[in-house]
Coordinates of C-alpha atoms in Angstrom, one line a residue:
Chain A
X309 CA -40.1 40.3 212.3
X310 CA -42.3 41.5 209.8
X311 CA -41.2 42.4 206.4
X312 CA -44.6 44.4 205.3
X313 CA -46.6 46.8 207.0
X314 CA -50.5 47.9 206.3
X315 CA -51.4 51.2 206.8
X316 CA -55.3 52.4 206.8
X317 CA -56.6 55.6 204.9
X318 CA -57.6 57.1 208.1
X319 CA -53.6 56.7 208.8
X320 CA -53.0 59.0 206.4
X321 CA -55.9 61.3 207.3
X322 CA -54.6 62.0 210.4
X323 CA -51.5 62.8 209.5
X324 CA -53.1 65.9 207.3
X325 CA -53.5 67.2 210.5
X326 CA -49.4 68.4 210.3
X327 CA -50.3 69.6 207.2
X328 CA -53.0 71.8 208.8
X329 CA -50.5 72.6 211.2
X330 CA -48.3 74.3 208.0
X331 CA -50.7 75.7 206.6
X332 CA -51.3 77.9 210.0
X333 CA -47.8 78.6 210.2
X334 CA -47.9 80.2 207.2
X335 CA -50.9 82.0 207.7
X336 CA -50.2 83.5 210.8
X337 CA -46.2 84.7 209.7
X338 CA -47.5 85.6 206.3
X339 CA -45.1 83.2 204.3
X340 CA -47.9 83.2 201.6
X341 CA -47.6 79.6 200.9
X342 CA -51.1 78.5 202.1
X343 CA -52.2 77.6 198.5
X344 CA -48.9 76.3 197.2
X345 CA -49.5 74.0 200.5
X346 CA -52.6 72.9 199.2
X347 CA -51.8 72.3 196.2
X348 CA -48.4 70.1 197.1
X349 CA -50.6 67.8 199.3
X350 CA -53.6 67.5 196.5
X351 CA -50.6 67.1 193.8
X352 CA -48.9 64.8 196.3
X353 CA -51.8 62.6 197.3
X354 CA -53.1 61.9 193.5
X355 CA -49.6 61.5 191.9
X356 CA -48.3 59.1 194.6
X357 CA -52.0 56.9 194.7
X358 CA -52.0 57.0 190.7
X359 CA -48.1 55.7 190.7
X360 CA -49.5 53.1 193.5
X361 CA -52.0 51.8 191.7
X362 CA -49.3 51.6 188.4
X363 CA -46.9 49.9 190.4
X364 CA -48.9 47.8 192.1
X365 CA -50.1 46.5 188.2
X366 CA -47.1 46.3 186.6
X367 CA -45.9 44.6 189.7
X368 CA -48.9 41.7 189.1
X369 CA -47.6 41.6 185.4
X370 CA -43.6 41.3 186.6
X371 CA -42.9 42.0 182.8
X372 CA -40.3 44.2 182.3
X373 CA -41.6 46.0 179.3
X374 CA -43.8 47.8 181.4
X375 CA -41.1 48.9 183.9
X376 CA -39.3 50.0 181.0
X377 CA -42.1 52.4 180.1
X378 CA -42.8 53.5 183.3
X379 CA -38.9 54.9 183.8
X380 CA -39.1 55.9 180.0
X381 CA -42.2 58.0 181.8
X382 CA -40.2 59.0 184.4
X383 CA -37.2 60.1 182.3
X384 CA -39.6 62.8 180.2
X385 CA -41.1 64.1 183.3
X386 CA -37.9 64.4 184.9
X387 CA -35.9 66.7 181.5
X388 CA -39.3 68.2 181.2
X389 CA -39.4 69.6 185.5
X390 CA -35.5 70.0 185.2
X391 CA -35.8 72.5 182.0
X392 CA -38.2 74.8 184.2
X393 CA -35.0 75.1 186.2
X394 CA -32.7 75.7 183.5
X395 CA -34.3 78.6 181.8
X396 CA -31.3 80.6 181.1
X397 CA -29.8 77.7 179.0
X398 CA -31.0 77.2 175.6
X399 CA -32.8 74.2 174.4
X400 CA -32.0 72.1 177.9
X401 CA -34.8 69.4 177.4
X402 CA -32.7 67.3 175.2
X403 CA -29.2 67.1 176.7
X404 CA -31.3 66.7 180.4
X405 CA -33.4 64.2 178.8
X406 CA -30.3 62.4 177.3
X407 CA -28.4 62.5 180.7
X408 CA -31.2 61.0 182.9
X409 CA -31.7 58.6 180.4
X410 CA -28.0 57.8 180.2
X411 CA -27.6 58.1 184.5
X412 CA -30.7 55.5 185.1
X413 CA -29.9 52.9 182.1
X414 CA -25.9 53.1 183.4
X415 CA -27.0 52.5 186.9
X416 CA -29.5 50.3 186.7
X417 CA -27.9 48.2 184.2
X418 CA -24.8 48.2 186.8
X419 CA -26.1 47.3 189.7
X420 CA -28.0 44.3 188.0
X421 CA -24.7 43.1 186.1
X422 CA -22.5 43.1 189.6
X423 CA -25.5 41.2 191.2
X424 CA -26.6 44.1 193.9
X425 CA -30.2 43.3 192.6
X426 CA -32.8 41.2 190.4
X427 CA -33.7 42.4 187.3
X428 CA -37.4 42.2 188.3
X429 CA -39.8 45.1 189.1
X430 CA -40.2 45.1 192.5
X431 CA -36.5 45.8 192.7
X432 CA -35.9 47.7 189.4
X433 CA -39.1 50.7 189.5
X434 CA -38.4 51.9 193.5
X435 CA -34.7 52.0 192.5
X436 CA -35.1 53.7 189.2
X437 CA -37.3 56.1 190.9
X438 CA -35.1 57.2 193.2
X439 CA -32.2 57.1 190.8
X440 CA -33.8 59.4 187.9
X441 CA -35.4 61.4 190.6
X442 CA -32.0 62.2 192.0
X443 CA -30.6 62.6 188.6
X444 CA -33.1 65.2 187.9
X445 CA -32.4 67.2 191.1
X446 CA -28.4 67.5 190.0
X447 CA -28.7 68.2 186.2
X448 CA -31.3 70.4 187.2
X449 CA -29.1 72.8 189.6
X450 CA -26.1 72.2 187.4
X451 CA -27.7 73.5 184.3
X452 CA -28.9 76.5 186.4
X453 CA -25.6 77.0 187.8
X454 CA -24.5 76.5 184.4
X455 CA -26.8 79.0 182.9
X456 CA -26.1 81.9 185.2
X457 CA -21.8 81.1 185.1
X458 CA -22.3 81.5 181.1
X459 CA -24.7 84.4 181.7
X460 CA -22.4 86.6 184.0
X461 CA -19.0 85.5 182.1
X462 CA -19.9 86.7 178.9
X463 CA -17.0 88.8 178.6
X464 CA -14.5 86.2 180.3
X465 CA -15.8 83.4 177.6
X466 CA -15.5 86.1 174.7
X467 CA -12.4 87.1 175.5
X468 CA -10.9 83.5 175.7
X469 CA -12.7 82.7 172.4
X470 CA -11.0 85.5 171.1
X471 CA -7.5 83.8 171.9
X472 CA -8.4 81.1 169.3
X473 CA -9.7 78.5 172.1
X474 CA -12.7 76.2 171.1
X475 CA -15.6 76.7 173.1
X476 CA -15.0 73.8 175.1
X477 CA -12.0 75.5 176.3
X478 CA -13.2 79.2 176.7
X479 CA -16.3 77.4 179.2
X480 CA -14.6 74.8 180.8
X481 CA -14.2 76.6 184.0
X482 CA -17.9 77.2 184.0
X483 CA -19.0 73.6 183.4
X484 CA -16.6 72.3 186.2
X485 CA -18.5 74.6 188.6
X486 CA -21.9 73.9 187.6
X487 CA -20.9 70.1 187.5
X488 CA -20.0 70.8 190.8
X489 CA -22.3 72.6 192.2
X490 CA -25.0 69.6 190.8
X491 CA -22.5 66.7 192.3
X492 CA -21.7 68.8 196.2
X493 CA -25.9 68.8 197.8
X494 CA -25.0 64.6 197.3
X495 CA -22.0 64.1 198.3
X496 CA -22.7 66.2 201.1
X497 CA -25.4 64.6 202.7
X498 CA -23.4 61.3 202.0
X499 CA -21.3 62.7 204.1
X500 CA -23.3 63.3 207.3
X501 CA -25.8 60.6 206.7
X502 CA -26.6 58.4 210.0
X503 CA -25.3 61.4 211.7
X504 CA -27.4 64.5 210.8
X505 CA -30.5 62.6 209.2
X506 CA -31.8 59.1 207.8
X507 CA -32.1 58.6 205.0
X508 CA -35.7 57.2 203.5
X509 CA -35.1 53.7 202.7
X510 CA -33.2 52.8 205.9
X511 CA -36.4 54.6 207.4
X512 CA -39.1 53.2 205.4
X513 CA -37.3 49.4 206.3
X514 CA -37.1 50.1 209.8
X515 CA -41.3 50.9 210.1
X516 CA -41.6 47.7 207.8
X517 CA -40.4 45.8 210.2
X518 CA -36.6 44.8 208.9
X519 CA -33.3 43.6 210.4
X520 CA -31.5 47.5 211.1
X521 CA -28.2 45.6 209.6
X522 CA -30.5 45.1 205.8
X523 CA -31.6 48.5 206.2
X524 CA -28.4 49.6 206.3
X525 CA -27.1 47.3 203.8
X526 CA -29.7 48.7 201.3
X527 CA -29.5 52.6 202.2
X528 CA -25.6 52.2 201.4
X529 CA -26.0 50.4 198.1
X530 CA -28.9 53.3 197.0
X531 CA -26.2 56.0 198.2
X532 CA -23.5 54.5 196.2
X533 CA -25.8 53.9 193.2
X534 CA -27.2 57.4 193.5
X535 CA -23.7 59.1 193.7
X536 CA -22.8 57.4 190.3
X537 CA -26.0 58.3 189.1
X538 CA -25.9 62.3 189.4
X539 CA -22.3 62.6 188.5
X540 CA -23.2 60.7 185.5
X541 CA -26.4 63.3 184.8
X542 CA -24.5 66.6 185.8
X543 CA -21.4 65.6 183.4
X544 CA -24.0 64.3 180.4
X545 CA -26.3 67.4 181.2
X546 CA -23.2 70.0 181.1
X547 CA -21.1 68.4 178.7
X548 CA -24.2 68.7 175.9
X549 CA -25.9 71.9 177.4
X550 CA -22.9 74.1 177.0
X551 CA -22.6 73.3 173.5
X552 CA -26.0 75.4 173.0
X553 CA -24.7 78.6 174.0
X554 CA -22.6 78.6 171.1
X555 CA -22.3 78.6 167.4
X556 CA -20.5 76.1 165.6
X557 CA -18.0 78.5 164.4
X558 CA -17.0 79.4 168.2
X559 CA -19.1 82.0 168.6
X560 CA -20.8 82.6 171.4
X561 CA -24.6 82.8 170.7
X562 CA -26.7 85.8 171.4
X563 CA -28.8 86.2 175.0
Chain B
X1451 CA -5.6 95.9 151.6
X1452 CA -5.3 94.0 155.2
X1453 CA -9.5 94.0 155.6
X1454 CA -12.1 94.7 152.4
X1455 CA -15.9 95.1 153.7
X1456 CA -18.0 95.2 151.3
X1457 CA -21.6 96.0 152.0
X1458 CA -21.7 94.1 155.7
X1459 CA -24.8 94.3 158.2
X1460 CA -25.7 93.0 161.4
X1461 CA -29.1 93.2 163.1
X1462 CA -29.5 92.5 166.8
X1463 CA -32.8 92.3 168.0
X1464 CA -34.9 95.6 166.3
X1465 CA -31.7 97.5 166.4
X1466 CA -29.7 97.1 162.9
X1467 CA -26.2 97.5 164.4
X1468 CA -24.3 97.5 161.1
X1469 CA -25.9 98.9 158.0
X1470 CA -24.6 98.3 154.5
X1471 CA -21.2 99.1 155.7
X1472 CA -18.4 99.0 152.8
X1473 CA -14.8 100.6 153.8
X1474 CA -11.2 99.4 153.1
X1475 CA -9.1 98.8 155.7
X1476 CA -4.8 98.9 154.7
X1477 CA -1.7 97.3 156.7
X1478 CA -1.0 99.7 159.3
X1479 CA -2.5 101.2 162.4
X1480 CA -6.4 102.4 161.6
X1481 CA -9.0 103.9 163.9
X1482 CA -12.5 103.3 163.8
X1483 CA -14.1 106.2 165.0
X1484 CA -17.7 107.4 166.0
X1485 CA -19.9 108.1 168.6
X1486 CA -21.0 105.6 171.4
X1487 CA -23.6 103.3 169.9
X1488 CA -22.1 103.9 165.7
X1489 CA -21.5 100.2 165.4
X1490 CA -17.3 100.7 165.8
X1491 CA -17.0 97.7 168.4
X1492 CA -19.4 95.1 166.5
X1493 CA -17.3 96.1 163.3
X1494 CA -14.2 95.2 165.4
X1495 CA -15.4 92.0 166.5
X1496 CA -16.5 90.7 163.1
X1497 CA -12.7 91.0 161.8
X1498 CA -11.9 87.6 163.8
X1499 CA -15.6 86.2 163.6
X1500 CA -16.3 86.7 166.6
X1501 CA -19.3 87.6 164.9
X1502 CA -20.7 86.8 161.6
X1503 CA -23.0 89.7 159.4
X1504 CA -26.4 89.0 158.4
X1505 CA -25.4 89.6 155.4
X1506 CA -22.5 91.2 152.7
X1507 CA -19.0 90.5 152.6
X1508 CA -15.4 90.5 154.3
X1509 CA -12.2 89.7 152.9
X1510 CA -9.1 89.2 154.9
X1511 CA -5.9 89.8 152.4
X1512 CA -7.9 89.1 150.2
X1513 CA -9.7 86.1 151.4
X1514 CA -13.3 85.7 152.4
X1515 CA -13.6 85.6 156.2
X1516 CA -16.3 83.2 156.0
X1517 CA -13.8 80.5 154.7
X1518 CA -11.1 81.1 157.2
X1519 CA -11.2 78.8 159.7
X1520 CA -12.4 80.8 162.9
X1521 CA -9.6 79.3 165.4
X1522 CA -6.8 79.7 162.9
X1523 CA -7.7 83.4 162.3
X1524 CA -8.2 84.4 165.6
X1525 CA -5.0 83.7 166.8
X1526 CA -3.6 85.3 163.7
X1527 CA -5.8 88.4 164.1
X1528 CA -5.8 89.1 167.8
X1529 CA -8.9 91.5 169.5
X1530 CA -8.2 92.9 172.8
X1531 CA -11.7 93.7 174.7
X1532 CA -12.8 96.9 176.0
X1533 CA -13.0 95.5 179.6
X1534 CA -10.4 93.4 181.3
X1535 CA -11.4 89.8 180.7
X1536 CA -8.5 87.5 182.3
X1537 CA -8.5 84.1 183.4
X1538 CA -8.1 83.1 187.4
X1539 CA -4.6 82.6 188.2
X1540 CA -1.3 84.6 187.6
X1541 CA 0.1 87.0 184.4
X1542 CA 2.1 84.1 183.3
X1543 CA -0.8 81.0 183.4
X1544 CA -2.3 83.7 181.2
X1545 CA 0.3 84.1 179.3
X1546 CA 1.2 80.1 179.0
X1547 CA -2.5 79.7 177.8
X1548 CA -2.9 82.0 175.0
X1549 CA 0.7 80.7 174.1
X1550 CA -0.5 77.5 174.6
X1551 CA -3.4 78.0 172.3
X1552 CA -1.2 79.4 169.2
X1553 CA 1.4 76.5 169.8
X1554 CA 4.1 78.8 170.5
X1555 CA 6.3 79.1 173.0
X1556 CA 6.4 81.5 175.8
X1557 CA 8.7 84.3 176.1
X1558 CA 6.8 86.3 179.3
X1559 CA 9.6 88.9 179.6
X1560 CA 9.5 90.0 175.9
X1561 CA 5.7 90.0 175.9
X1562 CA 5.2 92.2 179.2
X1563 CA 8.0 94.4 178.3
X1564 CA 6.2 94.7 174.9
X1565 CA 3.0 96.0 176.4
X1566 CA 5.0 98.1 179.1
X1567 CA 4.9 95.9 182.2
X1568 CA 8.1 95.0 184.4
X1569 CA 9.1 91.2 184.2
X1570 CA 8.5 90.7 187.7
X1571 CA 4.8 91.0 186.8
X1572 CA 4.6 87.1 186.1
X1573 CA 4.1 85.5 189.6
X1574 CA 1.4 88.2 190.9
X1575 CA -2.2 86.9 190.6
X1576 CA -4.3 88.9 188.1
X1577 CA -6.7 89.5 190.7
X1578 CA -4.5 91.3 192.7
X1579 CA -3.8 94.2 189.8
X1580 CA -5.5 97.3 188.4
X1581 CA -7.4 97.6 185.6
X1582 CA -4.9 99.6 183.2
X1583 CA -2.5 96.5 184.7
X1584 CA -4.6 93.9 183.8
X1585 CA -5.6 96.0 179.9
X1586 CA -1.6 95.4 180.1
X1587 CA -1.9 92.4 180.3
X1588 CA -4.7 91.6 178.3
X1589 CA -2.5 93.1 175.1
X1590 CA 0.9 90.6 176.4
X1591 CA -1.4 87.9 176.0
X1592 CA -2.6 88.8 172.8
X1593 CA 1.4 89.0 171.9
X1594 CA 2.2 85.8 173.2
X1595 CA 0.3 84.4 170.1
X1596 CA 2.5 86.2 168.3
X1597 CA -0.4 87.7 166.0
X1598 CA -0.3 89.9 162.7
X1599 CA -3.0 91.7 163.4
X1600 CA -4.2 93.3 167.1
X1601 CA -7.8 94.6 167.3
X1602 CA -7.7 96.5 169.9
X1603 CA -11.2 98.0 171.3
X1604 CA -11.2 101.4 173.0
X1605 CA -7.9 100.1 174.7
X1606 CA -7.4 103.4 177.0
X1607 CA -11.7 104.2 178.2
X1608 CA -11.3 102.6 181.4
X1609 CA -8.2 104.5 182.2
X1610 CA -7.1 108.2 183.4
X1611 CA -4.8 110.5 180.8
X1612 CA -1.3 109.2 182.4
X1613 CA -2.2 105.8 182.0
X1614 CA -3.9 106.7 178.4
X1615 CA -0.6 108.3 177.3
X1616 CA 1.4 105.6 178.8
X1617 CA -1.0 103.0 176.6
X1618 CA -0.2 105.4 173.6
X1619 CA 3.6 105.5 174.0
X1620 CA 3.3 101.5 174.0
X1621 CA 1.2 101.1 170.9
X1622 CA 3.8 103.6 169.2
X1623 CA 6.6 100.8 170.1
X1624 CA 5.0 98.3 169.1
X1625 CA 4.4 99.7 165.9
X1626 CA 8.1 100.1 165.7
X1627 CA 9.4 96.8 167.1
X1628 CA 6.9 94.3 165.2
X1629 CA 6.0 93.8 162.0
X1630 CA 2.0 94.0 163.3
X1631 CA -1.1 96.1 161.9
X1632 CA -3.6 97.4 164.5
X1633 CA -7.6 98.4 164.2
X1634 CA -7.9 100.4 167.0
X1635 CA -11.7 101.9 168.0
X1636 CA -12.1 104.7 169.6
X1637 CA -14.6 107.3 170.4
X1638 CA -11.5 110.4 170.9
X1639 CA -10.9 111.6 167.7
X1640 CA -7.7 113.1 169.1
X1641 CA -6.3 109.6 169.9
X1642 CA -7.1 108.7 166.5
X1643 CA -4.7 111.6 164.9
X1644 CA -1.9 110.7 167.5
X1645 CA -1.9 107.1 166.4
X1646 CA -3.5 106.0 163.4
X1647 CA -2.5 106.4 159.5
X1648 CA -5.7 105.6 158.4
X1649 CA -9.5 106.2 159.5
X1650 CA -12.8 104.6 159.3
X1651 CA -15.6 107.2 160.4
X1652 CA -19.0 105.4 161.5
X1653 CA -22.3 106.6 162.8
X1654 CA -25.6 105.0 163.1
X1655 CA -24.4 102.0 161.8
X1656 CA -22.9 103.4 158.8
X1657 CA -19.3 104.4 157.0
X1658 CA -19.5 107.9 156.8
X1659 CA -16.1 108.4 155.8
X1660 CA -12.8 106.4 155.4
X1661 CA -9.3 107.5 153.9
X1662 CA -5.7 108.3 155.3
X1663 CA -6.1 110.6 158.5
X1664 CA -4.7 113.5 157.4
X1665 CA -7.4 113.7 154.9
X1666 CA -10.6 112.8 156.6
X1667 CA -9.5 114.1 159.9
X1668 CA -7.9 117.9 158.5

């Protein structure tokens, strides 16, 4: 069996003809989406051919310097697209970018010291990708959660502060929640995965060409590295963010 | 004097909530009074730091609030929201917790009984109550701490006239039982002759008036 596959431009041509298909949908039931279509499919055909051609370099140049920078990259653009979703919390870029950082060093540097991978790039950027990226998504929808909990419990957090607790007392029952609420769209599809859907590794193996049992082998060790990954963003990302909501005499900041 | 302000003001947003405000406030039970909007709540809430002023001065006995450690002093002076604000769970977990919080230990029975509630109010799930139950049981959880001070903010709004008086005939023991001082807002200048001694009179962000009730309020 093969272990790489070659796919032709006019490949990926034709398969724009779904995206036509889409487009239409939309169209004809008035979803309004027709341009944001558009522009995911430009945004998605120039990002992922630039981060081709950058992976395809740095993995030529195998140093890891430059796989460094290009999750260092990553990290930014991930706090920076996970702060658009946070609006309601103040000052989220630095505690997302200080969790993702945290979540892809801690799990990278992990699954290289147990031996689950090389410390090369070929092994180190498509797994950091996916590790940050999935980072991103739970601090993203915990600090959300988080900033509409803290939003609509005013009174609640007031009222405990008002007791004499710290404000890591009078919002820990918001931060569990959000933490939770970042943690539950992973676990869950953990749960039904090989049932419901497949994931894309075990996918992307299987059209390579490779032995279903590898494929499987890998998909597991992504799931398990990804699952450590996000609880260790959502609990980084909620466990500075919160902090930003109040003064540091226990007061809890102004909307 | 329990609370010396001394030129205090607060500005949220445009709005300048507090403005210059100086008044005295002794041991004993005083009402803040004023229209809606006169600042009385804002005032109440800077007593345990809850908030800080832009700018002048409070003392507490003498101290300035600004170097009292905000934990310590809000379990010492104890503010009872306008609005029901309990945690999930039953009378007594909230009970245990603000306890919990003043290292003291709990005596549910004397604190509900205190704030006019039957003992066999400590298994039911705050959810489950009314809202005069739960402003009942906002005030035992404030006396679980055992305070020396209770602010206590519009205590009876949310409430009908029987369960206003009933609020009123509980503050009056209290007053009786414990060696406590309340600041009590309120916009009912009525409820501030039944229970105060002494009245601060704000509106538009200012002191208009302050001195013993019979006196400002004749």
């Amino acid at each position: 069996m093969s272990t790489s596959i070659h796919l032709d431009p006019w490949q990926v041509a034709a398969s724009l003809t779904l995206v036509a298909l889409a487009a239409a949908i939309s169209f004809w039931q008035k979803a309004d989406l027709e341009r944001d279509i558009a522009v995911a499919t430009v945004r998605s055909f120039v990002q992922l051919t630039a981060i081709g051609y950058a992976i395809k370099l740095i993995f030529e140049a195998d140093t890891l310097w430059l796989v460094f920078g290009l999750l260092a990259v990553m990290v930014v653009f991930g706090a920076l697209t996970a702060r658009s979703r946070a609006k309601k919390v103040p000052d989220a870029f630095w505690p997302l970018l200080i969790a993702l950082a945290l979540a892809g060093g801690t799990t990278l540097g992990l699954v290289v010291a147990l031996g689950v991978f090389e410390p090369t790039a070929r092994y180190l950027v498509p797994v950091g990708g996916m590790v940050i990226g999935n980072a991103m998504t739970a601090s993203a929808v915990a600090l959300n959660r988080l900033g509409d909990e803290m939003a609509d419990s005013r009174a609640k957090i007031e009222a405990t502060l008002a007791l004499g607790a710290t404000a890591q007392e009078a919002a820990a029952p918001f931060v569990r929640r959000a933490l939770r609420s970042g943690m539950i769209t992973l676990v869950d599809s953990t749960k039904t995965t090989g049932l419901i859907f497949f994931p894309g590794t075990m996918v992307g193996m299987l059209l390579a060409g490779a032995n279903p049992t590898d494929a499987v082998r890998l998909q597991l060790i992504l799931l398990y590295a990804l699952l450590g990954s996000v609880a260790i963003a959502g609990l980084i990302a909620t466990a500075l963010a919160y902090r930003n909501f109040f003064t540091s005499a226990q007061q809890l900041r102004e909307p | 004097m329990l609370f010396e302000l001394s030129k205090v003001s607060l500005t949220r947003g445009d709005r300048r909530v507090l403005d210059a405000v100086s008044a005295a406030i002794p041991v004993g039970v005083t009402a803040i009074v004023g229209p809606s909007g006169a600042g009385k709540s804002t005032l109440l809430r800077l007593l345990n730091r809850l908030v800080d002023p832009d700018a002048g001065t409070i003392a507490y006995r003498g101290r300035p609030l600004d170097e009292c450690e905000p934990l310590a002093l809000r379990r010492e002076v104890s503010l009872v929201p306008q609005l029901p604000a309990l945690l999930e769970g039953t009378v007594e977990s909230n009970l245990a917790y603000a306890a919990g919080l003043a290292a003291k230990g709990l005596d549910a029975e004397r604190c509900l009984r205190l704030a006019g509630l039957a003992v066999d109010f400590t298994a039911r799930d705050v959810a489950e109550l009314s809202v005069g139950e739960q402003q009942r049981v906002m005030l035992a959880r404030a006396l679980a701490q055992g305070p020396a001070v209770l602010l206590l903010d519009e205590p009876t709004s949310a409430l009908d006239n029987v369960a206003r008086d009933a609020i009123e005939a509980t503050l009056a023991q209290l007053r009786r039982e414990l060696d406590i001082s309340i600041v009590l807002v309120s916009h009912d200048p009525e409820q501030a002759r039944r229970l105060g001694d002494w009245v601060v009179r704000l509106e538009g962000g200012r002191a208009i008036e302050a001195g013993p009730i019979e006196e400002v309020m004749a």
